[in-house]
Amino acid sequence: MSVRIERAHWSDPRVVSFREQMDAEIQPRYAHLRHLAPRVEVDPATVLVTLVATRSDGEPVGTVALKRTGAFGEVKRLFVHDRGRRLGVARALMAAIEQVAREEGFREAFLQTGSEQPQAMALYEREGWIPVVPYGPYAGDTALSRCYVKDLSAPFVAAVVPQDGTVDGPLSAIASLDAAGADLALLDDGTLDGAGGPSLDAPLLAAAAVTESSRIAVAPRVRVTHAEPFHLAKAIQSLDWSAAGRAGWVADVSESRGEAAAVGRRAAPEADEAWAEAQAVIDAARRLWDSWEDDAEIRDASTGRYIDASRVHYVDVETPWFRITGPSIVPRSPQGQIPVVIEADAAGPALEAAAREADLVRVAGPRAGDASRRVRELAGQRPIRVLVDLDPSQVAAAPHARSDDEQLAAWAAFVRAEAHADGVVLTGTPEQNARAARAIAGRGSGGTLRERLGLVRPISRYARPAEGEGR
């Protein structure tokens, strides 16, 4: 007998009747445990969608709902009547509510059941849900609550790669992340005064890494405060060519007096000035990346013409810190615009710079969710992605966890949801990060970094409109 699933309302009499039947069936199982945890009631105002399953003869046989529980998209009140059991109704309802959650913008869905409902737990586990720590109103309840999570889209996984003064160390770490399915390596740079120990030029090291990897993108950290903007833009653009579109750039600043003294060109700026300058450098770099239109190269040996000069543009940037006439000396790279990464706290000039200029924002700490929400508010309609830090050595396990890898995957989903983030940044040792990436990463088909982030490749801002089109 076929089953049809339709949208209803939380107060629909059929749904109310099913909830009453569910309570009558389930509550006696917990009569001896009611002292352990209070009953959590559902606020109807938080219910986003309610579904009802009906048989081909019109008989209603089951229901399920999706609600917003703080930062979490939560599946609630799955119930199938006796008349609908062993017909695949529960599976159909779960598949339908997962699709609803995707349409509502959730990257992961959560649910809670009880310790005395082994059949329910078996169903969820068969459907690919994995145990997670109790969340939201169930937090801390490990006696009764059995919570689950399911990724609804492939998570974006980045990892920090520190420098150790050698070439082989970072290259080996990036190769391991590449094999594990990670999307992005954030390659740290050393300090200009050598205070952090010896290090190599991060963009050059990144160029070596991308030639020895097949999928992972690499974003070197470059502090703009003492860098020459034209050459910085050229280096990142050249990296994108070497990486076939797998380059990013971690834009950072230096407020260190030691670095300023080592360079000897200027005094160390305060944070506000440093990040104002950083925004100007990022904007100038983007103009330089656009200064060659996509079809500027002709490469016609018969006429000796290499470029169409009318499609190469001066950028004419003048700021309080530098002036650039341009154009770039590098043709427009595979991504057109290379994704810019900025690390931000919950407030301050870095967060404001991230909202205005970053494509990818890294947040961390107990206020990561505040930073994520604030940067999205400031960014408005501008597409922006957020990653939250995850230390693989600090994973909280669910009371019914089944394996270490599932614990990693579930914890990653938990911290992503809690921080309103699109993915995670692994911050452990190279070995810990590779293992965590193997457990978490979706192992998609790859593509450019922009494509993996869901960002379109923009045309050059200097490109002439096609015939018949306006600006």
Short mmCIF file of N, CA, C and O in Angstrom, two decimals, residues 78-178:
data_model
loop_
_atom_site.label_atom_id
_atom_site.label_comp_id
_atom_site.label_asym_id
_atom_site.label_seq_id
_atom_site.Cartn_x
_atom_site.Cartn_y
_atom_site.Cartn_z
N LEU A 78 8.28 11.97 15.98
CA LEU A 78 8.03 10.93 14.97
C LEU A 78 7.15 9.86 15.60
O LEU A 78 7.52 9.26 16.62
N PHE A 79 6.04 9.60 14.98
CA PHE A 79 5.14 8.55 15.48
C PHE A 79 4.43 7.90 14.30
O PHE A 79 3.93 8.58 13.40
N VAL A 80 4.37 6.56 14.34
CA VAL A 80 3.65 5.79 13.32
C VAL A 80 2.63 4.90 14.04
O VAL A 80 3.00 4.14 14.95
N HIS A 81 1.40 5.00 13.62
CA HIS A 81 0.33 4.19 14.20
C HIS A 81 0.50 2.72 13.80
O HIS A 81 1.12 2.40 12.79
N ASP A 82 -0.08 1.84 14.58
CA ASP A 82 -0.01 0.41 14.29
C ASP A 82 -0.40 0.11 12.84
O ASP A 82 0.18 -0.77 12.19
N ARG A 83 -1.40 0.85 12.32
CA ARG A 83 -1.89 0.58 10.97
C ARG A 83 -0.86 0.96 9.90
O ARG A 83 -1.02 0.58 8.74
N GLY A 84 0.19 1.71 10.28
CA GLY A 84 1.19 2.11 9.30
C GLY A 84 2.54 1.46 9.50
O GLY A 84 3.47 1.71 8.73
N ARG A 85 2.65 0.61 10.49
CA ARG A 85 3.94 -0.01 10.77
C ARG A 85 4.23 -1.15 9.80
O ARG A 85 3.32 -1.78 9.28
N ARG A 86 5.52 -1.34 9.56
CA ARG A 86 6.01 -2.34 8.61
C ARG A 86 5.60 -2.02 7.16
O ARG A 86 5.59 -2.88 6.31
N LEU A 87 5.29 -0.72 6.92
CA LEU A 87 5.00 -0.28 5.56
C LEU A 87 6.04 0.74 5.07
O LEU A 87 5.88 1.31 4.01
N GLY A 88 7.08 0.97 5.86
CA GLY A 88 8.10 1.94 5.48
C GLY A 88 7.70 3.38 5.77
O GLY A 88 8.32 4.32 5.26
N VAL A 89 6.66 3.57 6.60
CA VAL A 89 6.17 4.92 6.88
C VAL A 89 7.21 5.74 7.65
O VAL A 89 7.44 6.91 7.35
N ALA A 90 7.81 5.13 8.65
CA ALA A 90 8.79 5.86 9.46
C ALA A 90 9.96 6.33 8.59
O ALA A 90 10.41 7.48 8.70
N ARG A 91 10.46 5.46 7.73
CA ARG A 91 11.56 5.84 6.85
C ARG A 91 11.15 6.97 5.92
O ARG A 91 11.91 7.92 5.68
N ALA A 92 9.93 6.87 5.38
CA ALA A 92 9.45 7.90 4.46
C ALA A 92 9.31 9.25 5.17
O ALA A 92 9.67 10.30 4.63
N LEU A 93 8.78 9.22 6.39
CA LEU A 93 8.63 10.47 7.15
C LEU A 93 9.99 11.08 7.48
O LEU A 93 10.17 12.31 7.38
N MET A 94 10.96 10.25 7.85
CA MET A 94 12.28 10.77 8.18
C MET A 94 12.97 11.36 6.95
O MET A 94 13.58 12.44 7.02
N ALA A 95 12.86 10.69 5.82
CA ALA A 95 13.45 11.22 4.60
C ALA A 95 12.81 12.55 4.22
O ALA A 95 13.49 13.50 3.81
N ALA A 96 11.49 12.64 4.39
CA ALA A 96 10.78 13.87 4.04
C ALA A 96 11.15 15.02 4.96
O ALA A 96 11.35 16.15 4.52
N ILE A 97 11.27 14.75 6.26
CA ILE A 97 11.57 15.84 7.20
C ILE A 97 13.03 16.27 7.05
O ILE A 97 13.37 17.44 7.27
N GLU A 98 13.92 15.36 6.66
CA GLU A 98 15.30 15.76 6.37
C GLU A 98 15.34 16.71 5.19
O GLU A 98 16.09 17.71 5.19
N GLN A 99 14.56 16.45 4.16
CA GLN A 99 14.51 17.35 3.01
C GLN A 99 13.93 18.71 3.40
O GLN A 99 14.42 19.75 2.96
N VAL A 100 12.94 18.69 4.26
CA VAL A 100 12.38 19.94 4.77
C VAL A 100 13.45 20.74 5.50
O VAL A 100 13.57 21.96 5.33
N ALA A 101 14.25 20.06 6.32
CA ALA A 101 15.31 20.74 7.07
C ALA A 101 16.31 21.39 6.12
O ALA A 101 16.78 22.51 6.36
N ARG A 102 16.66 20.69 5.04
CA ARG A 102 17.55 21.29 4.05
C ARG A 102 16.93 22.55 3.45
O ARG A 102 17.60 23.58 3.30
N GLU A 103 15.66 22.45 3.10
CA GLU A 103 14.98 23.60 2.51
C GLU A 103 14.88 24.77 3.48
O GLU A 103 14.85 25.93 3.05
N GLU A 104 14.87 24.48 4.76
CA GLU A 104 14.83 25.53 5.77
C GLU A 104 16.21 26.10 6.06
O GLU A 104 16.35 27.02 6.88
N GLY A 105 17.23 25.58 5.40
CA GLY A 105 18.57 26.13 5.54
C GLY A 105 19.46 25.48 6.57
O GLY A 105 20.57 25.96 6.84
N PHE A 106 19.04 24.35 7.13
CA PHE A 106 19.88 23.67 8.12
C PHE A 106 20.90 22.77 7.42
O PHE A 106 20.54 22.06 6.47
N ARG A 107 22.12 22.79 7.90
CA ARG A 107 23.17 21.92 7.37
C ARG A 107 23.22 20.58 8.09
O ARG A 107 23.84 19.63 7.60
N GLU A 108 22.62 20.53 9.26
CA GLU A 108 22.56 19.30 10.03
C GLU A 108 21.24 19.30 10.80
O GLU A 108 20.68 20.34 11.10
N ALA A 109 20.72 18.12 11.07
CA ALA A 109 19.49 17.99 11.84
C ALA A 109 19.78 17.19 13.10
O ALA A 109 20.63 16.29 13.10
N PHE A 110 19.07 17.51 14.17
CA PHE A 110 19.24 16.86 15.46
C PHE A 110 17.91 16.26 15.90
O PHE A 110 16.84 16.71 15.47
N LEU A 111 17.99 15.28 16.77
CA LEU A 111 16.78 14.75 17.40
C LEU A 111 17.14 14.16 18.74
O LEU A 111 18.30 13.84 19.02
N GLN A 112 16.10 14.02 19.57
CA GLN A 112 16.27 13.43 20.89
C GLN A 112 15.23 12.34 21.09
O GLN A 112 14.06 12.50 20.72
N THR A 113 15.67 11.22 21.61
CA THR A 113 14.75 10.17 22.04
C THR A 113 15.16 9.76 23.45
O THR A 113 16.00 10.43 24.07
N GLY A 114 14.58 8.69 23.96
CA GLY A 114 14.87 8.31 25.33
C GLY A 114 15.59 6.99 25.46
O GLY A 114 15.59 6.15 24.55
N SER A 115 16.20 6.81 26.59
CA SER A 115 16.99 5.61 26.85
C SER A 115 16.15 4.34 26.83
O SER A 115 16.70 3.25 26.64
N GLU A 116 14.82 4.47 27.01
CA GLU A 116 13.94 3.30 27.06
C GLU A 116 13.25 3.03 25.73
O GLU A 116 12.22 2.35 25.69
N GLN A 117 13.78 3.59 24.66
CA GLN A 117 13.18 3.41 23.34
C GLN A 117 14.18 2.81 22.36
O GLN A 117 14.62 3.45 21.41
N PRO A 118 14.58 1.57 22.57
CA PRO A 118 15.60 0.96 21.72
C PRO A 118 15.16 0.82 20.26
O PRO A 118 15.99 0.90 19.35
N GLN A 119 13.86 0.62 20.02
CA GLN A 119 13.40 0.50 18.63
C GLN A 119 13.60 1.80 17.88
O GLN A 119 14.00 1.80 16.71
N ALA A 120 13.32 2.91 18.55
CA ALA A 120 13.52 4.22 17.92
C ALA A 120 15.00 4.44 17.62
O ALA A 120 15.37 4.89 16.52
N MET A 121 15.86 4.11 18.57
CA MET A 121 17.30 4.30 18.34
C MET A 121 17.79 3.43 17.19
O MET A 121 18.59 3.87 16.36
N ALA A 122 17.29 2.22 17.11
CA ALA A 122 17.69 1.33 16.02
C ALA A 122 17.27 1.89 14.67
O ALA A 122 18.01 1.82 13.68
N LEU A 123 16.07 2.47 14.61
CA LEU A 123 15.60 3.08 13.37
C LEU A 123 16.51 4.23 12.95
O LEU A 123 16.96 4.30 11.80
N TYR A 124 16.81 5.13 13.88
CA TYR A 124 17.64 6.29 13.54
C TYR A 124 19.02 5.86 13.08
O TYR A 124 19.57 6.41 12.10
N GLU A 125 19.59 4.89 13.75
CA GLU A 125 20.93 4.44 13.38
C GLU A 125 20.92 3.76 12.00
O GLU A 125 21.87 3.92 11.23
N ARG A 126 19.86 3.04 11.67
CA ARG A 126 19.75 2.45 10.33
C ARG A 126 19.66 3.54 9.26
O ARG A 126 20.13 3.35 8.14
N GLU A 127 19.08 4.67 9.61
CA GLU A 127 18.89 5.76 8.66
C GLU A 127 20.07 6.72 8.61
O GLU A 127 19.99 7.78 8.00
N GLY A 128 21.18 6.37 9.26
CA GLY A 128 22.39 7.16 9.15
C GLY A 128 22.58 8.24 10.18
O GLY A 128 23.49 9.06 10.08
N TRP A 129 21.75 8.26 11.21
CA TRP A 129 21.92 9.22 12.31
C TRP A 129 22.97 8.68 13.27
O TRP A 129 23.05 7.47 13.50
N ILE A 130 23.77 9.58 13.83
CA ILE A 130 24.84 9.15 14.73
C ILE A 130 24.69 9.80 16.10
O ILE A 130 24.20 10.93 16.21
N PRO A 131 25.09 9.10 17.16
CA PRO A 131 24.92 9.62 18.51
C PRO A 131 25.70 10.92 18.74
O PRO A 131 26.85 11.06 18.29
N VAL A 132 25.08 11.86 19.42
CA VAL A 132 25.70 13.14 19.74
C VAL A 132 25.38 13.49 21.19
O VAL A 132 24.41 12.97 21.76
N VAL A 133 26.18 14.36 21.77
CA VAL A 133 25.94 14.78 23.15
C VAL A 133 24.58 15.47 23.26
O VAL A 133 24.12 16.10 22.31
N PRO A 134 23.92 15.36 24.39
CA PRO A 134 22.65 16.07 24.57
C PRO A 134 22.83 17.57 24.35
O PRO A 134 23.81 18.18 24.82
N TYR A 135 21.92 18.18 23.61
CA TYR A 135 22.04 19.57 23.18
C TYR A 135 20.84 20.37 23.70
O TYR A 135 19.82 19.81 24.14
N GLY A 136 20.92 21.68 23.61
CA GLY A 136 19.80 22.55 23.94
C GLY A 136 19.16 22.23 25.27
O GLY A 136 19.85 22.16 26.30
N PRO A 137 17.86 21.99 25.31
CA PRO A 137 17.18 21.75 26.59
C PRO A 137 17.55 20.42 27.24
O PRO A 137 17.21 20.18 28.39
N TYR A 138 18.23 19.55 26.51
CA TYR A 138 18.62 18.24 27.04
C TYR A 138 20.07 18.23 27.54
O TYR A 138 20.55 17.19 28.00
N ALA A 139 20.76 19.35 27.41
CA ALA A 139 22.19 19.41 27.76
C ALA A 139 22.41 18.91 29.18
O ALA A 139 21.73 19.33 30.12
N GLY A 140 23.36 18.02 29.33
CA GLY A 140 23.69 17.48 30.64
C GLY A 140 22.89 16.26 31.05
O GLY A 140 23.25 15.58 32.01
N ASP A 141 21.81 15.98 30.31
CA ASP A 141 20.97 14.82 30.66
C ASP A 141 21.49 13.57 29.94
O ASP A 141 21.06 13.24 28.85
N THR A 142 22.43 12.91 30.58
CA THR A 142 22.96 11.67 30.01
C THR A 142 22.25 10.43 30.55
O THR A 142 22.54 9.32 30.11
N ALA A 143 21.35 10.63 31.49
CA ALA A 143 20.63 9.49 32.05
C ALA A 143 19.48 9.06 31.14
O ALA A 143 19.33 7.87 30.85
N LEU A 144 18.68 10.02 30.66
CA LEU A 144 17.51 9.69 29.87
C LEU A 144 17.66 10.00 28.38
O LEU A 144 17.22 9.22 27.54
N SER A 145 18.27 11.12 28.08
CA SER A 145 18.30 11.58 26.69
C SER A 145 19.30 10.80 25.85
O SER A 145 20.45 10.59 26.26
N ARG A 146 18.85 10.41 24.69
CA ARG A 146 19.71 9.80 23.68
C ARG A 146 19.53 10.64 22.41
O ARG A 146 18.48 10.60 21.77
N CYS A 147 20.55 11.44 22.11
CA CYS A 147 20.44 12.42 21.03
C CYS A 147 21.23 11.96 19.81
O CYS A 147 22.24 11.25 19.93
N TYR A 148 20.76 12.39 18.65
CA TYR A 148 21.38 12.01 17.37
C TYR A 148 21.50 13.22 16.47
O TYR A 148 20.77 14.22 16.62
N VAL A 149 22.42 13.12 15.51
CA VAL A 149 22.62 14.18 14.52
C VAL A 149 22.83 13.52 13.16
O VAL A 149 23.33 12.39 13.07
N LYS A 150 22.47 14.26 12.11
CA LYS A 150 22.73 13.80 10.75
C LYS A 150 23.14 15.00 9.90
O LYS A 150 22.43 16.01 9.87
N ASP A 151 24.25 14.86 9.19
CA ASP A 151 24.66 15.90 8.25
C ASP A 151 23.72 15.88 7.06
O ASP A 151 23.47 14.84 6.46
N LEU A 152 23.23 17.06 6.71
CA LEU A 152 22.33 17.17 5.56
C LEU A 152 23.06 17.67 4.31
O LEU A 152 22.50 17.65 3.21
N SER A 153 24.27 18.13 4.48
CA SER A 153 25.13 18.52 3.36
C SER A 153 26.56 18.24 3.76
O SER A 153 26.89 18.18 4.95
N ALA A 154 27.41 18.05 2.78
CA ALA A 154 28.81 17.71 3.08
C ALA A 154 29.46 18.86 3.85
O ALA A 154 29.46 20.00 3.38
N PRO A 155 30.03 18.59 5.01
CA PRO A 155 30.65 19.66 5.79
C PRO A 155 31.95 20.13 5.15
O PRO A 155 32.68 19.35 4.55
N PHE A 156 32.22 21.43 5.27
CA PHE A 156 33.48 21.99 4.79
C PHE A 156 34.51 21.84 5.91
O PHE A 156 34.26 22.24 7.05
N VAL A 157 35.65 21.25 5.59
CA VAL A 157 36.66 20.95 6.61
C VAL A 157 37.99 21.62 6.23
O VAL A 157 38.56 21.35 5.18
N ALA A 158 38.44 22.51 7.12
CA ALA A 158 39.75 23.14 6.98
C ALA A 158 40.61 22.70 8.16
O ALA A 158 40.12 22.17 9.15
N ALA A 159 41.91 22.93 8.05
CA ALA A 159 42.82 22.59 9.15
C ALA A 159 43.98 23.56 9.16
O ALA A 159 44.45 24.00 8.10
N VAL A 160 44.44 23.88 10.35
CA VAL A 160 45.62 24.73 10.51
C VAL A 160 46.87 23.89 10.29
O VAL A 160 47.00 22.79 10.82
N VAL A 161 47.78 24.41 9.49
CA VAL A 161 49.08 23.76 9.26
C VAL A 161 50.17 24.70 9.74
O VAL A 161 50.43 25.73 9.11
N PRO A 162 50.82 24.38 10.86
CA PRO A 162 51.88 25.26 11.36
C PRO A 162 53.18 25.03 10.60
O PRO A 162 53.36 24.02 9.93
N GLN A 163 54.06 26.00 10.71
CA GLN A 163 55.40 25.82 10.16
C GLN A 163 56.34 25.34 11.26
O GLN A 163 56.18 25.68 12.44
N ASP A 164 57.31 24.54 10.86
CA ASP A 164 58.28 24.03 11.83
C ASP A 164 59.72 24.31 11.43
O ASP A 164 60.65 23.70 11.95
N GLY A 165 59.91 25.24 10.47
CA GLY A 165 61.25 25.57 10.01
C GLY A 165 61.76 24.70 8.89
O GLY A 165 62.87 24.90 8.39
N THR A 166 60.96 23.70 8.48
CA THR A 166 61.36 22.81 7.40
C THR A 166 60.35 22.90 6.26
O THR A 166 59.24 23.40 6.43
N VAL A 167 60.73 22.37 5.11
CA VAL A 167 59.80 22.24 4.00
C VAL A 167 58.96 20.98 4.16
O VAL A 167 57.75 20.98 3.94
N ASP A 168 59.59 19.90 4.56
CA ASP A 168 58.92 18.61 4.59
C ASP A 168 57.78 18.54 5.59
O ASP A 168 56.77 17.87 5.34
N GLY A 169 57.93 19.20 6.74
CA GLY A 169 56.90 19.12 7.77
C GLY A 169 55.55 19.62 7.28
O GLY A 169 54.56 18.87 7.30
N PRO A 170 55.43 20.88 6.86
CA PRO A 170 54.13 21.36 6.36
C PRO A 170 53.65 20.62 5.13
O PRO A 170 52.45 20.35 4.99
N LEU A 171 54.57 20.27 4.21
CA LEU A 171 54.14 19.56 3.00
C LEU A 171 53.57 18.19 3.34
O LEU A 171 52.58 17.75 2.75
N SER A 172 54.17 17.52 4.30
CA SER A 172 53.67 16.21 4.73
C SER A 172 52.30 16.35 5.38
O SER A 172 51.40 15.54 5.14
N ALA A 173 52.14 17.39 6.21
CA ALA A 173 50.84 17.61 6.87
C ALA A 173 49.76 17.89 5.85
O ALA A 173 48.64 17.37 5.95
N ILE A 174 50.07 18.70 4.84
CA ILE A 174 49.07 19.04 3.81
C ILE A 174 48.75 17.81 2.97
O ILE A 174 47.59 17.57 2.61
N ALA A 175 49.75 16.99 2.66
CA ALA A 175 49.51 15.77 1.90
C ALA A 175 48.59 14.82 2.67
O ALA A 175 47.70 14.18 2.09
N SER A 176 48.78 14.72 3.99
CA SER A 176 47.92 13.85 4.79
C SER A 176 46.49 14.37 4.83
O SER A 176 45.53 13.59 4.74
N LEU A 177 46.33 15.68 4.91
CA LEU A 177 44.99 16.27 4.89
C LEU A 177 44.33 16.05 3.53
O LEU A 177 43.12 15.80 3.45
N ASP A 178 45.12 16.17 2.48
CA ASP A 178 44.60 15.95 1.13
C ASP A 178 44.07 14.52 1.00
O ASP A 178 42.96 14.29 0.49
#
